[in-house]
Tab-separated table of C-alpha atoms in Angstrom:
chain	number	residue	atom	x	y	z
A	204	MET	CA	87.036	70.725	109.196
A	205	MET	CA	84.914	70.862	112.021
A	206	LYS	CA	85.499	67.103	113.108
A	207	LEU	CA	82.653	65.696	115.754
A	208	THR	CA	80.015	63.650	116.146
A	209	ILE	CA	76.452	63.678	116.723
A	210	GLN	CA	77.211	62.353	120.177
A	211	GLU	CA	79.517	65.128	120.945
A	212	ILE	CA	77.530	67.177	119.950
A	213	ALA	CA	74.135	65.697	121.596
A	214	GLN	CA	75.918	66.255	124.645
A	215	ALA	CA	77.209	69.942	124.499
A	216	VAL	CA	73.735	71.184	123.313
A	217	GLY	CA	72.157	68.943	126.505
A	218	SER	CA	70.853	67.064	124.549
A	219	LYS	CA	71.157	62.513	124.234
A	220	ASN	CA	72.118	60.601	120.609
A	221	ASP	CA	74.794	58.400	121.048
A	222	ALA	CA	75.879	57.680	117.498
A	223	LEU	CA	79.341	58.294	116.743
A	224	THR	CA	78.553	59.461	112.987
A	225	GLU	CA	81.043	62.392	112.074
A	226	ILE	CA	80.137	66.165	111.340
A	227	THR	CA	81.811	68.209	109.206
A	228	GLY	CA	79.991	71.279	108.975
A	229	VAL	CA	77.138	73.638	110.306
A	230	GLU	CA	74.258	75.300	107.943
A	231	PHE	CA	71.701	76.924	108.830
A	232	ASP	CA	70.404	77.136	104.919
A	233	SER	CA	69.433	73.790	103.191
A	234	ARG	CA	70.153	74.793	100.017
A	235	LYS	CA	74.776	75.568	101.581
A	236	ILE	CA	74.341	71.940	102.872
A	237	ALA	CA	77.066	69.472	101.919
A	238	GLU	CA	77.712	65.987	102.735
A	239	GLY	CA	78.359	65.131	106.305
A	240	HIS	CA	77.017	68.230	107.674
A	241	LEU	CA	74.505	69.013	110.499
A	242	PHE	CA	71.175	71.041	109.937
A	243	VAL	CA	70.046	73.522	112.811
A	244	PRO	CA	65.965	74.645	111.114
A	245	LEU	CA	65.831	77.918	112.325
A	246	LYS	CA	62.521	80.058	112.007
A	247	GLY	CA	62.296	82.861	110.195
A	248	VAL	CA	59.940	84.011	107.205
A	249	ARG	CA	59.476	80.025	107.249
A	250	ASP	CA	60.168	77.567	109.409
A	251	GLY	CA	63.786	75.724	109.073
A	252	HIS	CA	61.905	72.199	109.287
A	253	GLU	CA	59.884	72.396	106.184
A	254	PHE	CA	63.129	72.507	104.381
A	255	ILE	CA	64.642	69.268	106.240
A	256	GLN	CA	64.272	66.882	103.374
A	257	GLN	CA	65.760	69.659	100.590
A	258	ALA	CA	68.978	69.099	103.489
A	259	ILE	CA	68.956	65.307	103.563
A	260	ALA	CA	68.785	65.295	100.244
A	261	ASN	CA	72.118	67.545	99.324
A	262	GLY	CA	73.922	65.289	102.088
A	263	ALA	CA	73.300	66.424	105.543
A	264	VAL	CA	73.686	63.403	108.471
A	265	ALA	CA	72.080	64.680	111.264
A	266	THR	CA	70.013	67.849	112.413
A	267	PHE	CA	68.909	69.049	115.509
A	268	TRP	CA	65.199	69.264	115.644
A	269	SER	CA	63.071	71.399	118.347
A	270	LEU	CA	60.882	70.104	120.834
A	271	GLU	CA	57.984	71.478	119.248
A	272	SER	CA	57.899	70.644	115.796
A	273	THR	CA	56.518	66.837	115.153
A	274	LYS	CA	57.397	64.407	112.378
A	275	ALA	CA	60.833	64.260	112.588
A	276	PRO	CA	63.054	62.541	109.795
A	277	SER	CA	63.989	58.740	110.286
A	278	GLU	CA	66.742	58.607	107.794
A	279	ILE	CA	69.423	60.531	109.895
A	280	GLY	CA	70.140	61.515	112.689
A	281	VAL	CA	68.107	63.397	115.278
A	282	ILE	CA	69.491	66.291	118.283
A	283	PHE	CA	66.118	66.793	120.049
A	284	VAL	CA	65.998	70.227	121.146
A	285	GLU	CA	63.079	73.150	122.940
A	286	ASP	CA	65.712	75.836	120.453
A	287	PRO	CA	68.010	75.162	117.160
A	288	LEU	CA	68.949	79.066	117.693
A	289	LYS	CA	69.915	78.657	121.508
A	290	ALA	CA	71.292	74.688	120.826
A	291	MET	CA	73.425	76.302	117.592
A	292	GLN	CA	74.098	79.583	120.061
A	293	ASP	CA	76.104	76.640	123.049
A	294	LEU	CA	77.474	74.808	120.031
A	295	ALA	CA	79.461	77.684	119.335
A	296	LYS	CA	80.371	78.260	122.857
A	297	TYR	CA	81.369	74.761	122.828
A	298	TYR	CA	83.679	74.535	119.760
A	299	LEU	CA	85.487	77.425	120.191
A	300	GLN	CA	86.371	76.193	123.831
A	301	LYS	CA	87.569	72.992	121.812
A	302	ILE	CA	89.414	74.827	119.289
A	303	GLY	CA	90.978	77.089	122.032
A	304	ALA	CA	91.050	79.929	120.036
A	305	ASP	CA	91.594	83.514	121.487
A	306	VAL	CA	88.743	85.932	120.979
A	307	ILE	CA	88.832	90.129	120.290
A	308	ALA	CA	85.125	91.580	120.000
A	309	ILE	CA	84.625	94.256	118.149
A	310	THR	CA	81.782	96.960	118.423
A	311	GLY	CA	80.799	99.899	117.503
A	312	SER	CA	78.749	102.660	115.898
A	313	ASN	CA	80.971	103.297	113.036
A	314	GLY	CA	83.809	101.701	111.672
A	315	LYS	CA	84.016	97.830	113.335
A	316	THR	CA	83.824	95.866	110.160
A	317	THR	CA	87.247	98.398	108.886
A	318	THR	CA	88.911	97.571	112.359
A	319	LYS	CA	88.074	93.228	112.675
A	320	ASP	CA	89.849	93.794	109.226
A	321	LEU	CA	92.596	95.969	110.957
A	322	THR	CA	93.070	93.506	113.535
A	323	ALA	CA	92.639	90.541	111.790
A	324	SER	CA	95.611	91.480	108.882
A	325	VAL	CA	97.525	92.241	112.007
A	326	LEU	CA	96.872	89.154	114.189
A	327	SER	CA	97.814	86.734	110.694
A	328	GLN	CA	101.239	87.732	110.820
A	329	LYS	CA	101.868	85.650	113.509
A	330	TYR	CA	99.198	83.503	114.311
A	331	GLN	CA	96.425	81.792	112.316
A	332	THR	CA	93.800	83.717	112.229
A	333	TYR	CA	90.049	84.101	111.251
A	334	LYS	CA	87.376	86.048	110.842
A	335	THR	CA	83.809	86.953	110.451
A	336	GLN	CA	82.654	86.855	107.204
A	337	GLY	CA	80.486	90.165	105.661
A	338	ASN	CA	77.998	90.925	108.046
A	339	TYR	CA	78.028	88.132	109.539
A	340	ASN	CA	77.527	89.668	113.692
A	341	ASN	CA	74.165	88.731	115.040
A	342	ASN	CA	73.031	86.172	116.969
A	343	ILE	CA	72.610	83.759	114.106
A	344	GLY	CA	75.829	85.383	112.148
A	345	LEU	CA	78.149	84.738	115.157
A	346	PRO	CA	77.709	81.659	115.682
A	347	TYR	CA	77.638	80.685	112.522
A	348	THR	CA	80.676	82.780	111.937
A	349	ILE	CA	83.168	80.713	115.251
A	350	LEU	CA	81.208	77.238	114.105
A	351	HIS	CA	83.017	78.147	110.122
A	352	MET	CA	86.399	78.643	111.328
A	353	PRO	CA	88.986	76.131	110.940
A	354	VAL	CA	90.072	73.728	113.351
A	355	ASP	CA	93.928	75.468	113.682
A	356	THR	CA	92.224	79.210	114.889
A	357	GLU	CA	94.603	80.566	117.186
A	358	LYS	CA	92.596	83.641	117.052
A	359	ILE	CA	89.357	84.748	115.675
A	360	VAL	CA	88.259	87.898	115.779
A	361	LEU	CA	84.456	88.585	115.744
A	362	GLU	CA	81.961	91.506	114.796
A	363	MET	CA	79.209	91.926	116.956
A	364	GLY	CA	76.574	94.403	116.255
A	365	MET	CA	73.253	95.085	117.791
A	366	ASP	CA	70.110	97.794	117.369
A	367	HIS	CA	68.896	96.842	120.898
A	368	GLU	CA	69.875	96.527	124.850
A	369	LYS	CA	71.126	93.295	125.560
A	370	GLU	CA	71.738	91.414	122.119
A	371	ILE	CA	75.677	92.548	122.409
A	372	MET	CA	75.734	91.171	125.677
A	373	GLU	CA	74.717	87.547	123.977
A	374	LEU	CA	77.188	87.528	121.686
A	375	SER	CA	79.968	88.618	124.011
A	376	LEU	CA	78.647	85.185	126.155
A	377	ILE	CA	78.543	83.208	123.444
A	378	ALA	CA	82.365	84.089	122.761
A	379	ASN	CA	83.972	84.712	126.402
A	380	PRO	CA	86.524	87.571	124.517
A	381	LYS	CA	90.131	87.552	125.547
A	382	VAL	CA	90.483	91.130	123.398
A	383	ALA	CA	87.006	93.476	123.414
A	384	ALA	CA	87.359	96.891	121.677
A	385	ILE	CA	84.276	99.462	120.720
A	386	THR	CA	85.507	101.795	118.187
A	387	MET	CA	82.971	104.385	118.842
A	388	ILE	CA	80.181	105.379	120.027
A	389	GLY	CA	78.018	107.479	117.759
A	390	GLU	CA	74.485	108.057	116.954
A	391	ALA	CA	73.234	104.377	114.769
A	392	HIS	CA	69.991	102.748	115.871
A	393	ILE	CA	69.521	105.722	118.793
A	394	GLU	CA	66.065	105.440	117.762
A	395	ASN	CA	65.424	102.405	119.420
A	396	LEU	CA	68.681	103.091	122.276
A	397	GLY	CA	66.924	106.510	123.075
A	398	SER	CA	70.605	108.795	123.427
A	399	ARG	CA	74.099	108.764	123.055
A	400	LYS	CA	73.976	107.254	126.631
A	401	GLY	CA	72.382	104.241	126.540
A	402	ILE	CA	73.729	103.635	123.164
A	403	ALA	CA	77.241	103.840	125.028
A	404	ARG	CA	75.668	101.436	127.558
A	405	ALA	CA	74.232	98.964	125.599
A	406	LYS	CA	78.181	98.967	122.829
A	407	MET	CA	80.084	98.619	126.607
A	408	GLU	CA	78.357	94.746	127.205
A	409	ILE	CA	80.656	93.422	125.394
A	410	THR	CA	82.010	93.157	128.336
A	411	ALA	CA	79.421	90.819	129.887
A	412	GLY	CA	81.657	87.763	129.074
A	413	LEU	CA	85.435	89.441	129.264
A	414	ALA	CA	87.736	86.897	130.407
A	415	ALA	CA	89.079	88.286	134.093
A	416	ASP	CA	92.624	89.043	132.546
A	417	GLY	CA	91.321	90.331	128.988
A	418	LEU	CA	91.572	93.519	127.696
A	419	LEU	CA	89.203	97.039	126.843
A	420	ILE	CA	89.922	98.977	124.185
A	421	ILE	CA	87.858	102.603	124.374
A	422	PRO	CA	88.682	105.700	122.694
A	423	GLU	CA	89.363	108.089	124.950
A	424	GLU	CA	87.545	111.265	124.080
A	425	GLU	CA	84.435	109.397	124.569
A	426	PRO	CA	83.992	110.077	128.801
A	427	LEU	CA	80.204	108.174	128.539
A	428	LEU	CA	82.338	104.746	128.496
A	429	LYS	CA	85.034	105.296	130.714
A	430	SER	CA	82.284	106.794	132.961
A	431	LEU	CA	80.951	103.187	132.204
A	432	THR	CA	84.312	101.419	133.192
A	433	ALA	CA	84.557	101.919	137.265
A	434	ASN	CA	83.575	98.277	137.974
A	435	LEU	CA	85.844	96.647	135.362
A	436	THR	CA	88.795	94.520	136.817
A	437	GLN	CA	90.295	94.130	133.215
A	438	SER	CA	92.883	95.778	132.086
A	439	ILE	CA	92.211	99.345	130.329
A	440	GLU	CA	93.445	100.714	126.915
A	441	THR	CA	92.462	103.904	125.277
A	442	PHE	CA	93.451	105.415	122.227
A	443	GLY	CA	93.216	108.913	119.928
A	444	ILE	CA	94.444	111.198	117.213
A	445	ASN	CA	97.152	112.795	120.148
A	446	VAL	CA	95.456	111.542	122.945
A	447	GLY	CA	95.166	108.399	125.293
A	448	ASN	CA	97.596	105.607	126.580
A	449	LEU	CA	97.787	104.692	121.959
A	450	SER	CA	98.067	108.546	120.926
A	451	ALA	CA	98.360	108.654	117.315
A	452	LYS	CA	100.366	111.607	115.484
A	453	VAL	CA	99.112	111.716	111.784
A	454	THR	CA	102.065	112.765	109.072
A	455	ARG	CA	100.641	112.580	105.711
A	456	GLN	CA	97.242	111.917	104.186
A	457	GLU	CA	97.092	111.106	100.055
A	458	LYS	CA	94.175	109.742	98.476
A	459	THR	CA	94.420	105.739	99.462
A	460	GLN	CA	97.152	105.743	102.510
A	461	THR	CA	97.520	107.058	105.318
A	462	TYR	CA	100.653	107.940	106.956
A	463	PHE	CA	100.885	107.633	111.837
A	464	VAL	CA	103.587	107.211	114.140
A	465	VAL	CA	102.815	105.834	117.718
A	466	GLU	CA	105.085	105.353	120.436
A	467	HIS	CA	107.957	106.611	118.201
A	468	GLU	CA	107.131	103.887	115.531
A	469	SER	CA	105.851	104.803	111.964
A	470	PHE	CA	103.051	103.239	110.269
A	471	MET	CA	101.116	103.317	107.248
A	472	ILE	CA	97.389	102.396	106.177
A	473	PRO	CA	95.912	101.888	102.405
A	474	LEU	CA	92.739	103.887	104.177
A	475	PRO	CA	91.762	107.691	104.042
A	476	GLY	CA	91.217	109.618	106.844
A	477	SER	CA	92.228	109.772	110.763
A	478	TYR	CA	89.457	108.270	111.583
A	479	ASN	CA	90.719	104.816	110.226
A	480	VAL	CA	93.839	105.802	112.112
A	481	THR	CA	91.549	105.530	115.448
A	482	ASN	CA	90.740	101.989	113.865
A	483	ALA	CA	94.207	100.803	113.726
A	484	LEU	CA	94.809	101.713	116.401
A	485	ILE	CA	92.587	99.383	118.627
A	486	ALA	CA	94.543	95.970	115.719
A	487	TYR	CA	97.919	98.045	116.803
A	488	ALA	CA	96.920	97.337	120.446
A	489	VAL	CA	95.596	93.367	119.493
A	490	GLY	CA	99.104	92.889	118.555
A	491	ARG	CA	100.508	94.151	121.116
A	492	PHE	CA	99.161	92.371	123.984
A	493	PHE	CA	99.226	88.874	122.010
A	494	ALA	CA	103.245	90.102	121.390
A	495	LEU	CA	103.320	91.042	117.412
A	496	SER	CA	106.644	92.886	117.338
A	497	SER	CA	106.058	96.023	115.389
A	498	GLN	CA	107.491	95.233	112.329
A	499	GLU	CA	104.853	92.444	112.073
A	500	ILE	CA	101.753	94.741	113.302
A	501	ARG	CA	103.330	97.302	111.038
A	502	LEU	CA	102.942	94.844	107.703
A	503	GLY	CA	99.790	93.593	109.076
A	504	LEU	CA	98.067	97.712	109.048
A	505	ALA	CA	99.712	98.322	104.835
A	506	THR	CA	98.181	95.114	103.446
A	507	VAL	CA	94.978	94.779	105.097
A	508	SER	CA	92.279	93.814	102.779
A	509	VAL	CA	88.631	95.389	103.368
A	510	THR	CA	85.456	94.235	103.073
A	511	GLN	CA	84.025	95.791	100.027
A	512	ASN	CA	81.775	99.194	100.086
A	513	ARG	CA	83.387	100.455	103.692
A	514	THR	CA	85.719	103.353	102.561
A	515	GLU	CA	86.766	101.545	99.100
A	516	TRP	CA	87.870	103.640	96.528
A	517	LEU	CA	87.097	103.014	93.029
A	518	SER	CA	86.872	104.231	89.048
A	519	ALA	CA	83.815	105.843	87.159
A	520	GLY	CA	83.248	104.269	83.568
A	521	ASN	CA	84.840	107.603	82.959
A	522	GLY	CA	88.149	107.469	85.375
A	523	ALA	CA	86.520	109.932	87.348
A	524	SER	CA	87.339	108.667	91.033
A	525	ILE	CA	84.760	107.162	93.382
A	526	LEU	CA	84.634	106.566	97.298
A	527	SER	CA	82.652	104.488	98.409
A	528	ASP	CA	81.447	104.142	101.961
A	529	VAL	CA	78.131	103.505	101.435
A	530	TYR	CA	76.934	99.846	103.896
A	531	ASN	CA	76.411	102.422	106.820
A	532	ALA	CA	75.998	106.599	108.233
A	533	ASN	CA	74.754	107.909	111.455
A	534	PRO	CA	75.732	111.668	111.601
A	535	THR	CA	79.259	111.152	113.066
A	536	ALA	CA	79.831	109.143	110.673
A	537	MET	CA	78.982	111.009	107.981
A	538	GLY	CA	80.598	114.474	108.959
A	539	LEU	CA	84.083	112.227	109.359
A	540	VAL	CA	83.294	111.099	106.168
A	541	LEU	CA	82.814	114.377	104.316
A	542	ASP	CA	85.866	116.314	106.400
A	543	THR	CA	88.575	113.848	105.323
A	544	PHE	CA	87.622	113.943	101.766
A	545	ALA	CA	87.538	117.622	101.366
A	546	LYS	CA	91.178	117.248	102.501
A	547	LEU	CA	92.149	114.773	100.058
A	548	PRO	CA	93.647	115.981	96.832
A	549	THR	CA	92.070	115.673	93.372
A	550	LYS	CA	93.066	116.748	89.948
A	551	GLY	CA	89.577	117.967	88.762
A	552	ARG	CA	86.429	118.486	91.163
A	553	ARG	CA	85.123	117.342	94.599
A	554	MET	CA	81.297	116.051	94.536
A	555	ALA	CA	79.500	114.386	97.004
A	556	VAL	CA	76.238	112.632	97.490
A	557	LEU	CA	74.380	112.074	100.765
A	558	ALA	CA	71.166	109.777	100.787
A	559	ASP	CA	69.235	109.749	104.431
A	560	MET	CA	70.819	108.383	107.425
A	561	LEU	CA	68.846	105.678	109.003
A	562	GLU	CA	67.120	105.022	112.808
A	563	LEU	CA	68.245	108.657	113.937
A	564	GLY	CA	64.712	108.557	116.247
A	565	GLY	CA	62.973	112.643	117.008
A	566	GLU	CA	66.404	114.114	116.439
A	567	ALA	CA	67.028	112.781	113.238
A	568	SER	CA	66.362	116.740	110.996
A	569	GLN	CA	68.079	118.190	113.841
A	570	MET	CA	71.648	115.232	112.807
A	571	HIS	CA	71.151	115.885	108.968
A	572	GLU	CA	70.779	119.234	109.442
A	573	LYS	CA	73.564	119.361	110.892
A	574	MET	CA	75.736	117.788	108.470
A	575	ALA	CA	75.625	121.440	106.394
A	576	GLU	CA	78.544	122.253	109.313
A	577	HIS	CA	80.464	119.719	107.130
A	578	ILE	CA	79.963	120.333	103.324
A	579	LYS	CA	81.707	123.963	101.675
A	580	PRO	CA	81.093	125.273	98.394
A	581	LYS	CA	85.503	125.904	98.659
A	582	ASP	CA	85.963	122.008	99.370
A	583	TYR	CA	82.915	121.028	96.990
A	584	ALA	CA	81.564	122.087	93.458
A	585	VAL	CA	78.558	119.433	93.523
A	586	VAL	CA	76.499	118.015	96.735
A	587	PHE	CA	73.901	115.706	95.654
A	588	LEU	CA	71.354	114.585	98.366
A	589	TYR	CA	68.830	112.269	98.367
A	590	GLY	CA	66.277	110.897	100.562
A	591	PRO	CA	62.740	112.399	102.460
A	592	GLN	CA	65.310	113.005	105.334
A	593	MET	CA	67.866	115.168	102.875
A	594	ARG	CA	65.587	118.080	102.643
A	595	VAL	CA	66.564	119.952	105.758
A	596	LEU	CA	70.193	119.458	104.615
A	597	LYS	CA	69.713	120.880	101.872
A	598	GLU	CA	67.398	124.274	102.854
A	599	ALA	CA	70.262	124.801	105.442
A	600	LEU	CA	72.371	124.531	102.521
A	601	ALA	CA	70.299	126.699	100.588
A	602	ALA	CA	70.405	129.059	103.453
A	603	LYS	CA	73.783	129.493	104.099
A	604	TYR	CA	74.924	129.194	99.998
A	605	PRO	CA	72.045	130.803	97.931
A	606	LYS	CA	73.658	130.563	94.844
A	607	TRP	CA	76.003	127.060	95.914
A	608	ASN	CA	75.182	124.217	93.367
A	609	VAL	CA	72.775	121.640	95.696
A	610	LYS	CA	70.779	119.383	93.791
A	611	TYR	CA	67.701	117.182	95.611
A	612	PHE	CA	66.463	113.978	95.275
A	613	GLU	CA	63.514	113.063	97.257
A	614	LYS	CA	62.675	109.595	95.932
A	615	GLU	CA	63.915	110.010	92.240
A	616	LYS	CA	66.914	107.818	92.563
A	617	GLU	CA	66.864	106.950	88.103
A	618	GLN	CA	66.674	110.961	88.182
A	619	LEU	CA	70.085	111.363	90.475
A	620	ILE	CA	71.526	109.160	89.055
A	621	ALA	CA	71.186	110.261	86.016
A	622	ALA	CA	71.996	114.191	87.334
A	623	VAL	CA	75.313	112.744	88.151
A	624	LYS	CA	76.122	110.802	85.342
A	625	ALA	CA	75.572	113.863	83.501
A	626	GLU	CA	77.315	115.788	86.127
A	627	ILE	CA	80.977	114.014	86.786
A	628	LEU	CA	84.224	114.458	84.403
A	629	PRO	CA	86.804	112.605	84.186
A	630	GLU	CA	89.518	114.483	86.238
A	631	ASP	CA	86.665	114.681	89.140
A	632	SER	CA	86.626	112.616	92.690
A	633	ILE	CA	83.400	111.852	94.031
A	634	VAL	CA	82.145	110.753	97.418
A	635	LEU	CA	78.843	108.610	98.027
A	636	LYS	CA	77.660	108.127	102.041
A	637	GLY	CA	74.461	106.709	103.590
A	638	SER	CA	72.500	104.087	105.041
A	639	ASN	CA	72.257	100.771	103.806
A	640	GLY	CA	68.962	101.245	103.491
A	641	MET	CA	68.487	103.441	100.146
A	642	GLY	CA	70.952	101.894	98.138
A	643	LEU	CA	73.219	103.903	97.695
A	644	ILE	CA	74.822	101.055	96.098
A	645	GLU	CA	73.252	101.349	93.191
A	646	VAL	CA	74.794	104.472	91.450
A	647	VAL	CA	78.144	103.217	92.519
A	648	GLN	CA	77.436	100.733	90.301
A	649	GLN	CA	75.729	103.321	87.521
A	650	LEU	CA	79.215	105.321	87.914
A	651	GLN	CA	81.134	102.133	87.432
A	652	GLU	CA	79.633	102.128	84.774
A	653	MET	CA	79.107	104.434	82.588
A	654	LYS	CA	80.103	105.171	79.153
């Protein structure tokens, strides 16, 4: 539990309040405030200052208060600041330095949440480790995560997300990571960043706050990243399947497990696909950097618990196998999932439900159409496509395989759900992949509940 005085917090954010009242937690949602907490009134759809009385009623003993706001409360400690969000970020930076935990920062177009989970699992074999909860990976979620880490934390694994340039730079300068890792460069947010080169530059912002004696971990087969490392003085580790300083050889792939060898040592992760092996290599590199033994790394990888909806195996109500990967999608990630699923053993048929990949900008049609390279009738008995962008993929598949069972739904989600439920049999396996905004989680839930 956090233990900071109001005076200490005020000094940390460049304000003044000499009260020695102890603060035991920080919240920006007044409903989550408990006794002894500091309230951070953020501006969103509503101005957080409007909820100060609810925060006080729930136990807040102090609050940041914007200088632009009027009627500051008199019954609790007030720390006047220009911007409550900036104050929360400054407080997080201070708290991180006070605790002294090493930061491991992870970003990438895909796989960062799974990589965060793998890395935290490895580090927890030797150190008190905390990690980003859920998807709290932006300029609000990252400082919030830091401010919620236990006081005995030794290593904290922070996920860093973005959709515009300069966002990861801001996060890196708050966290000052000891280790920074980039999982991959895909096409996510290309609409905002213009090109994969723009995405690579934005991801490399993770080095803005990287410690001088720190480590950067990047994929070997990504020239866009390697070309941006020329002026870095920190150590650099590259990884990949059969390439890189850390080169893994995949030896066996099963439905729920993948086996691989790195540096003559054998490892297993309870996840499908070689793309998850590359995520595991980042965790391996972090573990080795912090002097974990091979056995500790092996145990951490083998016992990982991953965040929901990231390559998650589930069961339909009738017993069919579901591979749910519906949190997000970009062309690189979707292609990898489709290629992996096509190789996995199944008693019955393989099927796929694919939904639109969002934020791809002017090249969206070509990128959706290109998914036809990863889908073949010999691998998939039925393919369900959902969303207006998927029309081009339907047309591409119809041109290549005119008699194949491809079913398209532009907006009719209920019809999609009904069609999938009518088709799937108890021994079948089905993979679902699409951007979170397309709501494929509803299809997953309906399959789980079917009788």
